[in-house]
PDB file of C-alpha atoms in Angstrom:
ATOM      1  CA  UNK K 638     125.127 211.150  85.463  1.00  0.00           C
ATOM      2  CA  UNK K 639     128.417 210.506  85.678  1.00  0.00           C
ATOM      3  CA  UNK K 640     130.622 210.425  82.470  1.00  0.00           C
ATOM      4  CA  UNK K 641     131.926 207.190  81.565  1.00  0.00           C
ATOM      5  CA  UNK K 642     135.696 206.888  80.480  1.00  0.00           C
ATOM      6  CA  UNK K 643     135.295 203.057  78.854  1.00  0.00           C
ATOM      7  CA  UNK K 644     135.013 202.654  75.532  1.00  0.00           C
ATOM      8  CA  UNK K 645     132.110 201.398  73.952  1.00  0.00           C
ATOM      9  CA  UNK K 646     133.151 198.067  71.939  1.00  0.00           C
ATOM     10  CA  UNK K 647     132.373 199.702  68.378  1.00  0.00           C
ATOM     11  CA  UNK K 648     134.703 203.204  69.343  1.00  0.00           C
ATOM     12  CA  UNK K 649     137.679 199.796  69.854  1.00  0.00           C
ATOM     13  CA  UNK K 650     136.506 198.237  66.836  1.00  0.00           C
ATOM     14  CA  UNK K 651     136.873 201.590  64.273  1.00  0.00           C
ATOM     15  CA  UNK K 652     140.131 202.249  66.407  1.00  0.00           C
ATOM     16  CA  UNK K 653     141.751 198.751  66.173  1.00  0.00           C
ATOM     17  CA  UNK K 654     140.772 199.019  62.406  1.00  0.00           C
ATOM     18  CA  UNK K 655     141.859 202.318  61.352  1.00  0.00           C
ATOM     19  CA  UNK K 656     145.227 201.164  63.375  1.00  0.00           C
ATOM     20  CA  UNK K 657     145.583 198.666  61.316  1.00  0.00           C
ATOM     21  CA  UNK K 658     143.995 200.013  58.076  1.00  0.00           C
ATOM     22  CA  UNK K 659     145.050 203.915  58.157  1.00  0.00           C
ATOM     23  CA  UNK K 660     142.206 205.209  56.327  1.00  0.00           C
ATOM     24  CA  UNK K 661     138.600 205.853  57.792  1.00  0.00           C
ATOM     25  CA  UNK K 662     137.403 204.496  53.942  1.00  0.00           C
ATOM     26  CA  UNK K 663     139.076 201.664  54.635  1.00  0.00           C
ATOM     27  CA  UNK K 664     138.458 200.670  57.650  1.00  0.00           C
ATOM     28  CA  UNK K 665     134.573 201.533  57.230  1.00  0.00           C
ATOM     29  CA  UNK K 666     134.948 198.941  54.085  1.00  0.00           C
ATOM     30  CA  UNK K 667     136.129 196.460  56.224  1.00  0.00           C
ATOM     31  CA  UNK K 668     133.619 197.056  59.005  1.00  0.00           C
ATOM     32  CA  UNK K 669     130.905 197.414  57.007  1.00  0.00           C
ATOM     33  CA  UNK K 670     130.140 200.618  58.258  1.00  0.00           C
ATOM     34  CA  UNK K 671     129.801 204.543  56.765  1.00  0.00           C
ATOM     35  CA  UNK K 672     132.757 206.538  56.609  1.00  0.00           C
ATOM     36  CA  UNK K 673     131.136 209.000  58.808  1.00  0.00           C
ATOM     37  CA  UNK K 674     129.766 206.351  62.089  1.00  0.00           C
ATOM     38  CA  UNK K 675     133.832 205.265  62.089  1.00  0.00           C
ATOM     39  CA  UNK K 676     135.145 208.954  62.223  1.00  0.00           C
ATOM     40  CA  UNK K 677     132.584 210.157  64.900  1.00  0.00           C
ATOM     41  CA  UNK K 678     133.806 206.293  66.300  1.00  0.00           C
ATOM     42  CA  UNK K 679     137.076 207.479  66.686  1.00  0.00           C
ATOM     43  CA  UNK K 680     136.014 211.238  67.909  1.00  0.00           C
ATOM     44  CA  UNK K 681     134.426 210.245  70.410  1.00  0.00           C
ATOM     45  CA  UNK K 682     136.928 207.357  71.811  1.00  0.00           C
ATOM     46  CA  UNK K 683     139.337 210.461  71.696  1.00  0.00           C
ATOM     47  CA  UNK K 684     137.200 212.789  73.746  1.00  0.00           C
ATOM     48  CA  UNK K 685     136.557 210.539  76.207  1.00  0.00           C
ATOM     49  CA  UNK K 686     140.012 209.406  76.595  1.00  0.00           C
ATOM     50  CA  UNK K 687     141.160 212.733  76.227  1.00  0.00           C
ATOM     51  CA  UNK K 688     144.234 212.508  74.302  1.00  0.00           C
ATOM     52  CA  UNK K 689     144.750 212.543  70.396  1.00  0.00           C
ATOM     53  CA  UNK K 690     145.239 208.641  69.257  1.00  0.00           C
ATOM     54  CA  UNK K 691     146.469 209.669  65.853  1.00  0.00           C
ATOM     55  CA  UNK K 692     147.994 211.883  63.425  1.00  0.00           C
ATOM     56  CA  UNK K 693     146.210 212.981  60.604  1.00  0.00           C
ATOM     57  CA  UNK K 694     148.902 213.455  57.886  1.00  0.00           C
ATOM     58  CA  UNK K 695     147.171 214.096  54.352  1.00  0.00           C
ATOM     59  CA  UNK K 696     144.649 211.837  54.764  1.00  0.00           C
ATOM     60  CA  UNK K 697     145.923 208.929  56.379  1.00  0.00           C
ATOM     61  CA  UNK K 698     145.862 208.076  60.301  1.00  0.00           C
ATOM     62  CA  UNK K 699     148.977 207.423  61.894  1.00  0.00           C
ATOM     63  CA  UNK K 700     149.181 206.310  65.163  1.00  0.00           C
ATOM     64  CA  UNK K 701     150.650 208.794  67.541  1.00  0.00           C
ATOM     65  CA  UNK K 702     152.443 207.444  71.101  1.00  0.00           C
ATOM     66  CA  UNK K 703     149.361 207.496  73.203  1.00  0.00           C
ATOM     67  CA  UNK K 704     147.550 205.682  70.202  1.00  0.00           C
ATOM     68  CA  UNK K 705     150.270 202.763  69.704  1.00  0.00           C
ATOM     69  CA  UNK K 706     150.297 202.120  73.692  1.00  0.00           C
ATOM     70  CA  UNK K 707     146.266 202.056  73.256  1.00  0.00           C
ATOM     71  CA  UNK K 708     146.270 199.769  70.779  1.00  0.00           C
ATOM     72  CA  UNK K 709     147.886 196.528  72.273  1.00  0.00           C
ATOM     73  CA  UNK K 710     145.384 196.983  75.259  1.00  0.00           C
ATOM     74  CA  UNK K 711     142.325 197.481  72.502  1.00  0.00           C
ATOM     75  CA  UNK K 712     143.836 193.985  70.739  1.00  0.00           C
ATOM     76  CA  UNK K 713     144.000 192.887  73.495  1.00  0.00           C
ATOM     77  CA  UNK K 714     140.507 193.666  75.067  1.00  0.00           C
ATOM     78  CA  UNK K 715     138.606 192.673  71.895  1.00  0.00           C
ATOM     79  CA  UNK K 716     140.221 189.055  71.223  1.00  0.00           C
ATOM     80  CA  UNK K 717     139.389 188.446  74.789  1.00  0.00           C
ATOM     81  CA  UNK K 718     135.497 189.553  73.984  1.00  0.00           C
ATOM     82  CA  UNK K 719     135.618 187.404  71.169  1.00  0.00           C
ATOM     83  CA  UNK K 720     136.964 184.558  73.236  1.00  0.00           C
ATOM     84  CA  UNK K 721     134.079 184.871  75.928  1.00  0.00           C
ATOM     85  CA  UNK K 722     131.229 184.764  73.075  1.00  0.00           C
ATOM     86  CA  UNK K 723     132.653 182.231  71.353  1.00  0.00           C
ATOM     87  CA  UNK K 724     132.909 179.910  74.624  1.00  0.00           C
ATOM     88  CA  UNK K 725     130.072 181.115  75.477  1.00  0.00           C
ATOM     89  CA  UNK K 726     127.773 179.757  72.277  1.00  0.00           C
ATOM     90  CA  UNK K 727     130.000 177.121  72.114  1.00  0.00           C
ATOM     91  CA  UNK K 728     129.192 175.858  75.728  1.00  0.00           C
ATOM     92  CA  UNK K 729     125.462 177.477  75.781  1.00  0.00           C
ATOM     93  CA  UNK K 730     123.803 174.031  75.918  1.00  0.00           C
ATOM     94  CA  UNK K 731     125.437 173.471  78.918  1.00  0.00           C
ATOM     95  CA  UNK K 732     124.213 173.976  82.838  1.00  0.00           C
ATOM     96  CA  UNK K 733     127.956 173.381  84.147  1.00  0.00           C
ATOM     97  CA  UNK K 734     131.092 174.224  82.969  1.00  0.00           C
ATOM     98  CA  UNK K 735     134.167 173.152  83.939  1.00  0.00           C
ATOM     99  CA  UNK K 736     137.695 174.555  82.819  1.00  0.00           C
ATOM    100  CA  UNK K 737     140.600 172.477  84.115  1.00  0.00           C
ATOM    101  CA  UNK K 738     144.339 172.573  83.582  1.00  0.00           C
ATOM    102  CA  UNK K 739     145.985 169.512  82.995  1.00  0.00           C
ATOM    103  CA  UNK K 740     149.627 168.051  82.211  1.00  0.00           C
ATOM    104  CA  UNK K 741     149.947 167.862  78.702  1.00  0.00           C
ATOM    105  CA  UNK K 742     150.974 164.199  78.082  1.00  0.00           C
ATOM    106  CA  UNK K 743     149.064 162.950  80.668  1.00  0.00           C
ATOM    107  CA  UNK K 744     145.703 164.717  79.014  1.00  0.00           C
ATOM    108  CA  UNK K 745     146.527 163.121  75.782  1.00  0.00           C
ATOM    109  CA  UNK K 746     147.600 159.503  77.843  1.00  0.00           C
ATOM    110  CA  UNK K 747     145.272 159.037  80.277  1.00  0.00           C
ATOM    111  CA  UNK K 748     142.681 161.584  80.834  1.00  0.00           C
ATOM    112  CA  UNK K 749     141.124 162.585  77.395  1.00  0.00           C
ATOM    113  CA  UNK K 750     140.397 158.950  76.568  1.00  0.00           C
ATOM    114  CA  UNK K 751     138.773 158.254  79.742  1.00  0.00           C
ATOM    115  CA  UNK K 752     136.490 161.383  79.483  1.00  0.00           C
ATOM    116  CA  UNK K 753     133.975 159.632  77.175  1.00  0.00           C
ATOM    117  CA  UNK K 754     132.212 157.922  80.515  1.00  0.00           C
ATOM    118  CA  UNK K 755     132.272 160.761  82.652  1.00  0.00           C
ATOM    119  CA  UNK K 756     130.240 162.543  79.502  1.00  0.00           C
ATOM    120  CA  UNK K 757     128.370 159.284  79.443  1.00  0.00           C
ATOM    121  CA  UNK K 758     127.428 159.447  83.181  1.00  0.00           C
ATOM    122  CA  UNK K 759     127.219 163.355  83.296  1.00  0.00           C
ATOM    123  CA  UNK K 760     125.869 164.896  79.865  1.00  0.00           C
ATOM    124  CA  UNK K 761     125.066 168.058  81.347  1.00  0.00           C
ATOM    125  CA  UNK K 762     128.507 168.713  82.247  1.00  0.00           C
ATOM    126  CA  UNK K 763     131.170 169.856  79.855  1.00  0.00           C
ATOM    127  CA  UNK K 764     135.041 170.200  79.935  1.00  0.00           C
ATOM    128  CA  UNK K 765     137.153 173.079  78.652  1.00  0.00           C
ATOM    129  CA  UNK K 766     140.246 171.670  78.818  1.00  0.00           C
ATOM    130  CA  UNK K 767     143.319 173.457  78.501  1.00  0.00           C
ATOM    131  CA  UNK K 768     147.355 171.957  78.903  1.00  0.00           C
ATOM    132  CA  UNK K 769     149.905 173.554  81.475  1.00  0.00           C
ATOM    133  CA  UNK K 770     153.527 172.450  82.478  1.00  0.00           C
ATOM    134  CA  UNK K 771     153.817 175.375  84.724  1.00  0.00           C
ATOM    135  CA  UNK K 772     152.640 174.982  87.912  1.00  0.00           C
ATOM    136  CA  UNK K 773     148.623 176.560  87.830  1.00  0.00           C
ATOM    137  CA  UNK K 774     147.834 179.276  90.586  1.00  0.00           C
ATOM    138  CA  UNK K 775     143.944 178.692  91.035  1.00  0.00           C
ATOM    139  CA  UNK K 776     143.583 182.165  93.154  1.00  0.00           C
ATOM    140  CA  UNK K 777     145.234 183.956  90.038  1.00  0.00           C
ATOM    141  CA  UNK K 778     143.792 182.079  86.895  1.00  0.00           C
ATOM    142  CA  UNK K 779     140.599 181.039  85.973  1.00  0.00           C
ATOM    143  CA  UNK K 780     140.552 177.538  86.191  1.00  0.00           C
ATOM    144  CA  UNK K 781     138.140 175.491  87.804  1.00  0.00           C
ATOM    145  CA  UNK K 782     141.009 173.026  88.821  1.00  0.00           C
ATOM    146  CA  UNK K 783     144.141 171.925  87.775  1.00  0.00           C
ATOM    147  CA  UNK K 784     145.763 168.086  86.807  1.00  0.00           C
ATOM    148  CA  UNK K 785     149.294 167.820  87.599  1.00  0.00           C
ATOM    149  CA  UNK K 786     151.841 166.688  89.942  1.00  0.00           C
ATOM    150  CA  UNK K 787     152.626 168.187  93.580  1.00  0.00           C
ATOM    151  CA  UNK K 788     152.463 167.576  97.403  1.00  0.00           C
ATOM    152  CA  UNK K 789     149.191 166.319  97.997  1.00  0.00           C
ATOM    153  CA  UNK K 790     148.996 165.411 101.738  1.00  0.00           C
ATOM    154  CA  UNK K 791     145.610 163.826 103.503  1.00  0.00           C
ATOM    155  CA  UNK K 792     143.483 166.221 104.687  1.00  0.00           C
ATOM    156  CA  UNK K 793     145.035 169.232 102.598  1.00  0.00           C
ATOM    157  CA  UNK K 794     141.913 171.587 101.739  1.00  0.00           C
ATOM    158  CA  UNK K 795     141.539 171.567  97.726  1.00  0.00           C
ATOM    159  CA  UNK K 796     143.473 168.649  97.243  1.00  0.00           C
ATOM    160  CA  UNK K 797     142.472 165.220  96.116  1.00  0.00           C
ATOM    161  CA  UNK K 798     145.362 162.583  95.473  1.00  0.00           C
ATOM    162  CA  UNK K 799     145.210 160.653  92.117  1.00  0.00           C
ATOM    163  CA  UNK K 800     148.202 157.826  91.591  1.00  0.00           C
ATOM    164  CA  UNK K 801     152.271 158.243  92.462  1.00  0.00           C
ATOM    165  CA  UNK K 802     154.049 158.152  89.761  1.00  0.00           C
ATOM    166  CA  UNK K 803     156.555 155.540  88.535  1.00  0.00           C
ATOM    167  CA  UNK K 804     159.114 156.065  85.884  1.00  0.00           C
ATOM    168  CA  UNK K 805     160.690 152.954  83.869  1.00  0.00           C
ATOM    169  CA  UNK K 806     163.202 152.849  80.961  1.00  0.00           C
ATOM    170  CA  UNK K 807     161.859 152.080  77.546  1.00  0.00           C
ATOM    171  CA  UNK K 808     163.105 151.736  74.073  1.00  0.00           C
ATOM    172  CA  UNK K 809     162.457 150.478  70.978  1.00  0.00           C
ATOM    173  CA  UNK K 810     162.882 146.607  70.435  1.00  0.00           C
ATOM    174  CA  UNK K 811     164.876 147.704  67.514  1.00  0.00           C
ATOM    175  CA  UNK K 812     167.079 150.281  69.314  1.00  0.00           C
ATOM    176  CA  UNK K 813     167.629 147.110  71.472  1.00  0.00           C
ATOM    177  CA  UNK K 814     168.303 144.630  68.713  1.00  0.00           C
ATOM    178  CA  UNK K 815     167.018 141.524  70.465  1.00  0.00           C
ATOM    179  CA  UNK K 816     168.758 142.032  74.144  1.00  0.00           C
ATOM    180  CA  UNK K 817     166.962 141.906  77.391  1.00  0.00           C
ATOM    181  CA  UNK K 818     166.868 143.961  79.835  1.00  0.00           C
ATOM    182  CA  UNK K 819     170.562 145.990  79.733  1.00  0.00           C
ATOM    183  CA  UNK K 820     172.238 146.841  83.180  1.00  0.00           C
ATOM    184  CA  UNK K 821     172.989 150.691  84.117  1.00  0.00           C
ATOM    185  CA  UNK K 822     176.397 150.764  82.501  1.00  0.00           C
ATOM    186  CA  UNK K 823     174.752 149.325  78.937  1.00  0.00           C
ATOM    187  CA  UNK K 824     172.289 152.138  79.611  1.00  0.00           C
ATOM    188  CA  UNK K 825     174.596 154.971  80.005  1.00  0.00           C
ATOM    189  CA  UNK K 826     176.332 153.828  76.372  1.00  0.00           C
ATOM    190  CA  UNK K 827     173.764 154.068  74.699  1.00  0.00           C
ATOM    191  CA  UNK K 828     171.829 158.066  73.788  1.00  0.00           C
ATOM    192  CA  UNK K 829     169.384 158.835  76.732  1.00  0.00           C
ATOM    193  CA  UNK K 830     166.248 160.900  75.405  1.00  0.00           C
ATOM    194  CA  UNK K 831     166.305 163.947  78.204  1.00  0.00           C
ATOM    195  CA  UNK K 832     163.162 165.275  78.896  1.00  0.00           C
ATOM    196  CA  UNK K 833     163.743 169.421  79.118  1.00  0.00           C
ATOM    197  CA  UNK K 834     161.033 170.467  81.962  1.00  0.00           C
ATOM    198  CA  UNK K 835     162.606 167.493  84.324  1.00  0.00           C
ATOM    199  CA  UNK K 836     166.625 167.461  83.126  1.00  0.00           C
ATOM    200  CA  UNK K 837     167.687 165.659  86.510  1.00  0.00           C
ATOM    201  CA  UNK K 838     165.813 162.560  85.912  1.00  0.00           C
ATOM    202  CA  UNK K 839     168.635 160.348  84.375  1.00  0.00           C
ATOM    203  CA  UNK K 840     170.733 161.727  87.119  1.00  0.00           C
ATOM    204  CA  UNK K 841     168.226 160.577  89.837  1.00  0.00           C
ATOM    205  CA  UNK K 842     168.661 157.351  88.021  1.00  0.00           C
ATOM    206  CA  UNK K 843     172.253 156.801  87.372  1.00  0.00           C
ATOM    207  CA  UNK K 844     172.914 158.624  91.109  1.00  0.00           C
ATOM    208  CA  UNK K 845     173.852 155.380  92.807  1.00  0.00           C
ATOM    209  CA  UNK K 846     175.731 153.158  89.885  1.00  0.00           C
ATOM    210  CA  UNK K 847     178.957 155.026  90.105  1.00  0.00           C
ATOM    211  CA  UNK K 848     178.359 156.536  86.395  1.00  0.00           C
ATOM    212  CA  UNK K 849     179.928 159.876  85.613  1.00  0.00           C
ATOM    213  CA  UNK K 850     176.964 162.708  85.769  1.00  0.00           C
ATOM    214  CA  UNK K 851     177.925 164.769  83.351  1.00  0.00           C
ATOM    215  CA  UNK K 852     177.188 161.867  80.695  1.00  0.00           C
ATOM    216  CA  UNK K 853     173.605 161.506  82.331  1.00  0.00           C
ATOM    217  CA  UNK K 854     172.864 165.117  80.695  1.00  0.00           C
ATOM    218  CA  UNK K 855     173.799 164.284  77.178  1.00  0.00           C
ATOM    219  CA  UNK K 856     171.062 163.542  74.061  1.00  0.00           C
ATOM    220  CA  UNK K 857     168.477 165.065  72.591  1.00  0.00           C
ATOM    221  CA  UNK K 858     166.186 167.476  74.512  1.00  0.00           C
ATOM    222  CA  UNK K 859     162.286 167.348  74.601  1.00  0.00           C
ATOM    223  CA  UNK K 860     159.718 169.983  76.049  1.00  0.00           C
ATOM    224  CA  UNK K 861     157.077 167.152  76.397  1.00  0.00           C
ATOM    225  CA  UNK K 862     157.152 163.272  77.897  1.00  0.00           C
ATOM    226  CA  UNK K 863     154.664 162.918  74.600  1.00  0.00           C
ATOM    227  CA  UNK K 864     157.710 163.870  72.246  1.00  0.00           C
ATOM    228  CA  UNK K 865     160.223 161.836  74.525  1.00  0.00           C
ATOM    229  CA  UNK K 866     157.911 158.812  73.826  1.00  0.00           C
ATOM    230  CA  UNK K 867     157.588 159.012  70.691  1.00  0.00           C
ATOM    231  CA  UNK K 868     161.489 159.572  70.212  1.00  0.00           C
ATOM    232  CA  UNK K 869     162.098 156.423  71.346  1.00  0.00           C
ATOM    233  CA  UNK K 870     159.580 154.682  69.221  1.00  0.00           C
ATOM    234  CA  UNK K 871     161.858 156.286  66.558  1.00  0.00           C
ATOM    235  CA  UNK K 872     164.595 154.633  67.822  1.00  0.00           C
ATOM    236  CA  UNK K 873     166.290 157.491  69.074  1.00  0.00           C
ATOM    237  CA  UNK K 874     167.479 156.550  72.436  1.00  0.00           C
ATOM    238  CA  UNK K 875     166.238 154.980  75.497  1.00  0.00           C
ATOM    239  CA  UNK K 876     163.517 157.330  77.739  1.00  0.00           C
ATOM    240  CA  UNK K 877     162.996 157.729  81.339  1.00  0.00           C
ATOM    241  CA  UNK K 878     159.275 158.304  81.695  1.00  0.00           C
ATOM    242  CA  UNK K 879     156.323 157.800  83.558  1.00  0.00           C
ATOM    243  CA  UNK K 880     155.159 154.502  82.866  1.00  0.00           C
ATOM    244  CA  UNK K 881     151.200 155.627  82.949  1.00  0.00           C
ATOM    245  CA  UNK K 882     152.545 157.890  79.922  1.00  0.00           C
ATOM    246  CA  UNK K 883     153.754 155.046  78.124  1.00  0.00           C
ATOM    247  CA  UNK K 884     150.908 152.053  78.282  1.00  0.00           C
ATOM    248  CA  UNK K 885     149.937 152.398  74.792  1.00  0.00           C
ATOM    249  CA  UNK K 886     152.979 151.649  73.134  1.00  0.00           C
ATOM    250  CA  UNK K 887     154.366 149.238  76.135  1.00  0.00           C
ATOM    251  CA  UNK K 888     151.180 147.106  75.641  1.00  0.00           C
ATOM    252  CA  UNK K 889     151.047 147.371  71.391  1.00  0.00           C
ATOM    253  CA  UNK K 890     155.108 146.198  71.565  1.00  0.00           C
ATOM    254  CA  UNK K 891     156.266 149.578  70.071  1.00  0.00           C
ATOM    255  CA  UNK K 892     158.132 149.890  73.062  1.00  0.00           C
ATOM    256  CA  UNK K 893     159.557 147.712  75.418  1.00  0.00           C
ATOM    257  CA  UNK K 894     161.719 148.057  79.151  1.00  0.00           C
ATOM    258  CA  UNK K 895     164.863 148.580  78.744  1.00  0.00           C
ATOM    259  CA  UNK K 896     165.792 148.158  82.672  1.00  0.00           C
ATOM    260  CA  UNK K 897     163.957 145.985  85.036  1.00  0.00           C
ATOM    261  CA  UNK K 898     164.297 148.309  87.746  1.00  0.00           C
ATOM    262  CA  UNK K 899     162.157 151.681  88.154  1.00  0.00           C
ATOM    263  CA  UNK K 900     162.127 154.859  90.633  1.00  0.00           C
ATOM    264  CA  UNK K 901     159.347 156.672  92.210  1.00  0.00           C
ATOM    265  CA  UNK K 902     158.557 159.926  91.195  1.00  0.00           C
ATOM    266  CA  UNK K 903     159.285 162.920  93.970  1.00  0.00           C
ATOM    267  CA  UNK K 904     155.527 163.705  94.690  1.00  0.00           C
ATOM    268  CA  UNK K 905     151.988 162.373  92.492  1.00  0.00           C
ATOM    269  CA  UNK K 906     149.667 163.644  90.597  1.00  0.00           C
ATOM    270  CA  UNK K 907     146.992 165.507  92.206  1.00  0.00           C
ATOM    271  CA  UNK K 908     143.595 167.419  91.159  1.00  0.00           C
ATOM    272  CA  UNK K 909     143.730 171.224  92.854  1.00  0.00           C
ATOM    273  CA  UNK K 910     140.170 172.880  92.752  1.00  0.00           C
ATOM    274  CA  UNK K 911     139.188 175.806  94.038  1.00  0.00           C
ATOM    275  CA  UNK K 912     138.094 176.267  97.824  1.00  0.00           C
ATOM    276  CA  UNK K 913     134.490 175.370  98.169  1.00  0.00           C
ATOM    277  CA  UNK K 914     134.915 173.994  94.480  1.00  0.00           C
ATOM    278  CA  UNK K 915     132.910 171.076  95.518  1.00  0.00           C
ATOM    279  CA  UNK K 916     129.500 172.825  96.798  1.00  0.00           C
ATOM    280  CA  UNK K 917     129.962 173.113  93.312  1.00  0.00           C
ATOM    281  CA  UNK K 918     127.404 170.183  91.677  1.00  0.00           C
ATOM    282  CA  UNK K 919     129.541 169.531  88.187  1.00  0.00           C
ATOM    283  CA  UNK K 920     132.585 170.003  90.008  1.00  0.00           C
ATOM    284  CA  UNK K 921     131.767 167.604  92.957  1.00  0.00           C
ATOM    285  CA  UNK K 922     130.766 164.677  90.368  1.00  0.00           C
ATOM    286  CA  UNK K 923     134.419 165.126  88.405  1.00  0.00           C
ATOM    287  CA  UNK K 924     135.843 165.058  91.127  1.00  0.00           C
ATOM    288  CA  UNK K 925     134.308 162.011  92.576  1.00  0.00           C
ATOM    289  CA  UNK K 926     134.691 159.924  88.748  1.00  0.00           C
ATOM    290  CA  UNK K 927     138.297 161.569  88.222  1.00  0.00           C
ATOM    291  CA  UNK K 928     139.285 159.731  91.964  1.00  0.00           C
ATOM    292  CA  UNK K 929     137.610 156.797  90.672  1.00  0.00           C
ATOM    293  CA  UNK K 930     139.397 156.591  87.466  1.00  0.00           C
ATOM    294  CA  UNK K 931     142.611 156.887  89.562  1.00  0.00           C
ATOM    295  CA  UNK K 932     141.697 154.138  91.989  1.00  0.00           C
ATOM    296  CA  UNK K 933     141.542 151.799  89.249  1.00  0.00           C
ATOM    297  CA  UNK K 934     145.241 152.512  87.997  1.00  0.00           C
ATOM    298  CA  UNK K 935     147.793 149.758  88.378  1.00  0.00           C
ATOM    299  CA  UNK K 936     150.106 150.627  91.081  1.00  0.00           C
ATOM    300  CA  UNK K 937     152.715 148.187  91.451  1.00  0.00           C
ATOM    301  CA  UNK K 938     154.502 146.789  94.524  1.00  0.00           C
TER     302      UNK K 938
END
């Protein structure tokens, strides 16, 4: 039989804890093992790896080069094993899985409070949602599919178009201080909330008023259309944002427009799956309520 060179997950487990440990004692305490199973643990992880993962000075382990490279990998290797099981009991009930990406505003906005029917109408199904800005690779990652906003052309294999996107001007009525709806140059005087993943969008804005650029860029900086939302609630400016993003506080009067005008976004959201995703059951019937769900969005003329 050919001789394995992969550790056995209890040779990374005495390694990772005498690493961190640097006593056999101790880390046998700690595993709840004999002092003896760990040191033939770490004997044998040596022999079949071939090279010496510590120093033995007195009688304390210290890693040695070879060991310190090793032990980011073994980390790494047993978080992700703990990971697995813990999805794994977690979702064990389930006969489909699904893992899908989503924006990160728009899965606290619009698609986690809508998720409650599709459970409703498809119990056996269950979501592992998880947030990305960056654009998700489906051949590379492990996602199921992916929530966000990009070309999504009819016909394109993989690609289902949700809703465009429209972004409006909103602010707090207080920020505002009883005025209507201000004109571009009222606007630009007063601090524009810039949203850090999308910097150009007051420029898109301001592009055809004649208003100096380089003012356009100024305020404070956000990493999420959540936290730009919620800065102007706080009165901290006026926001550019998707308007889908801001419903809840448009329609509970924490926030009102601030222009009556609006732009389209460059390109909509979209749901990317996998290719032949939907000979997948679970997959197929998200799909079909998630298009659903979109169709019933208000898109204005």
């Amino acid at each position: 039989m050919r001789r394995s060179y992969v550790p056995t997950i209890a040779e990374l487990e005495a390694f990772r804890a005498c690493a961190g440990l640097g006593t056999t004692i101790r880390a046998a305490d700690h595993l709840g093992l004999t002092q003896s199973s760990v040191s033939r643990s770490i004997g044998q992880l040596e022999d079949r790896l071939g090279v010496a993962l510590f120093h033995r000075v007195r009688q304390r382990l210290a890693l040695s080069d070879a060991g310190r490279r090793f032990a980011r990998d073994a980390e790494t290797i047993l978080d992700s094993l703990h990971e697995a099981a813990v999805r794994t009991m977690a979702f064990g009930g389930q006969s489909d899985v699904l893992s899908i990406a989503v924006l990160p505003t728009l899965a606290d906005r619009w698609l986690i409070p809508r998720l409650a029917g599709f459970h409703a109408a498809h119990p056996h199904v269950a979501i592992d949602l998880a947030v990305r800005l960056e654009t998700v690779d489906l051949e590379t990652e492990t996602f199921d599919a992916a929530i966000q906003r990009g070309p999504a052309e009819p016909g394109q294999t993989g690609i289902v178009r949700l809703f465009d996107e429209e972004l409006v001007v909103v602010a707090s009525p207080a920020l505002l201080d009883g005025r209507a709806a201000l004109d571009d140059a009222e606007l630009a005087a007063l601090p524009l909330l810039q949203q850090s993943t999308r910097p150009t969008l007051w420029l898109r804005w301001f592009q055809a008023a004649g208003i100096d650029p380089r003012t356009t860029l100024r305020g404070h900086r956000f990493e999420q259309f959540s936290m730009v939302v919620e800065a102007a609630v706080a009165g901290l400016g006026v926001a550019l944002v998707p308007e889908v993003l801001a419903e809840r506080e448009l329609a509970a009067g924490r926030l009102v427009l601030a222009s009556p005008n609006r732009i389209a976004g460059e390109v909509p959201y979209r749901l990317a799956f996998r290719p032949g995703g939907e000979d997948r059951p679970g997959l197929r019937e998200f799909v079909r309520w998630l298009t659903a769900e979109a169709a019933d969005q208000p898109v204005r003329s």
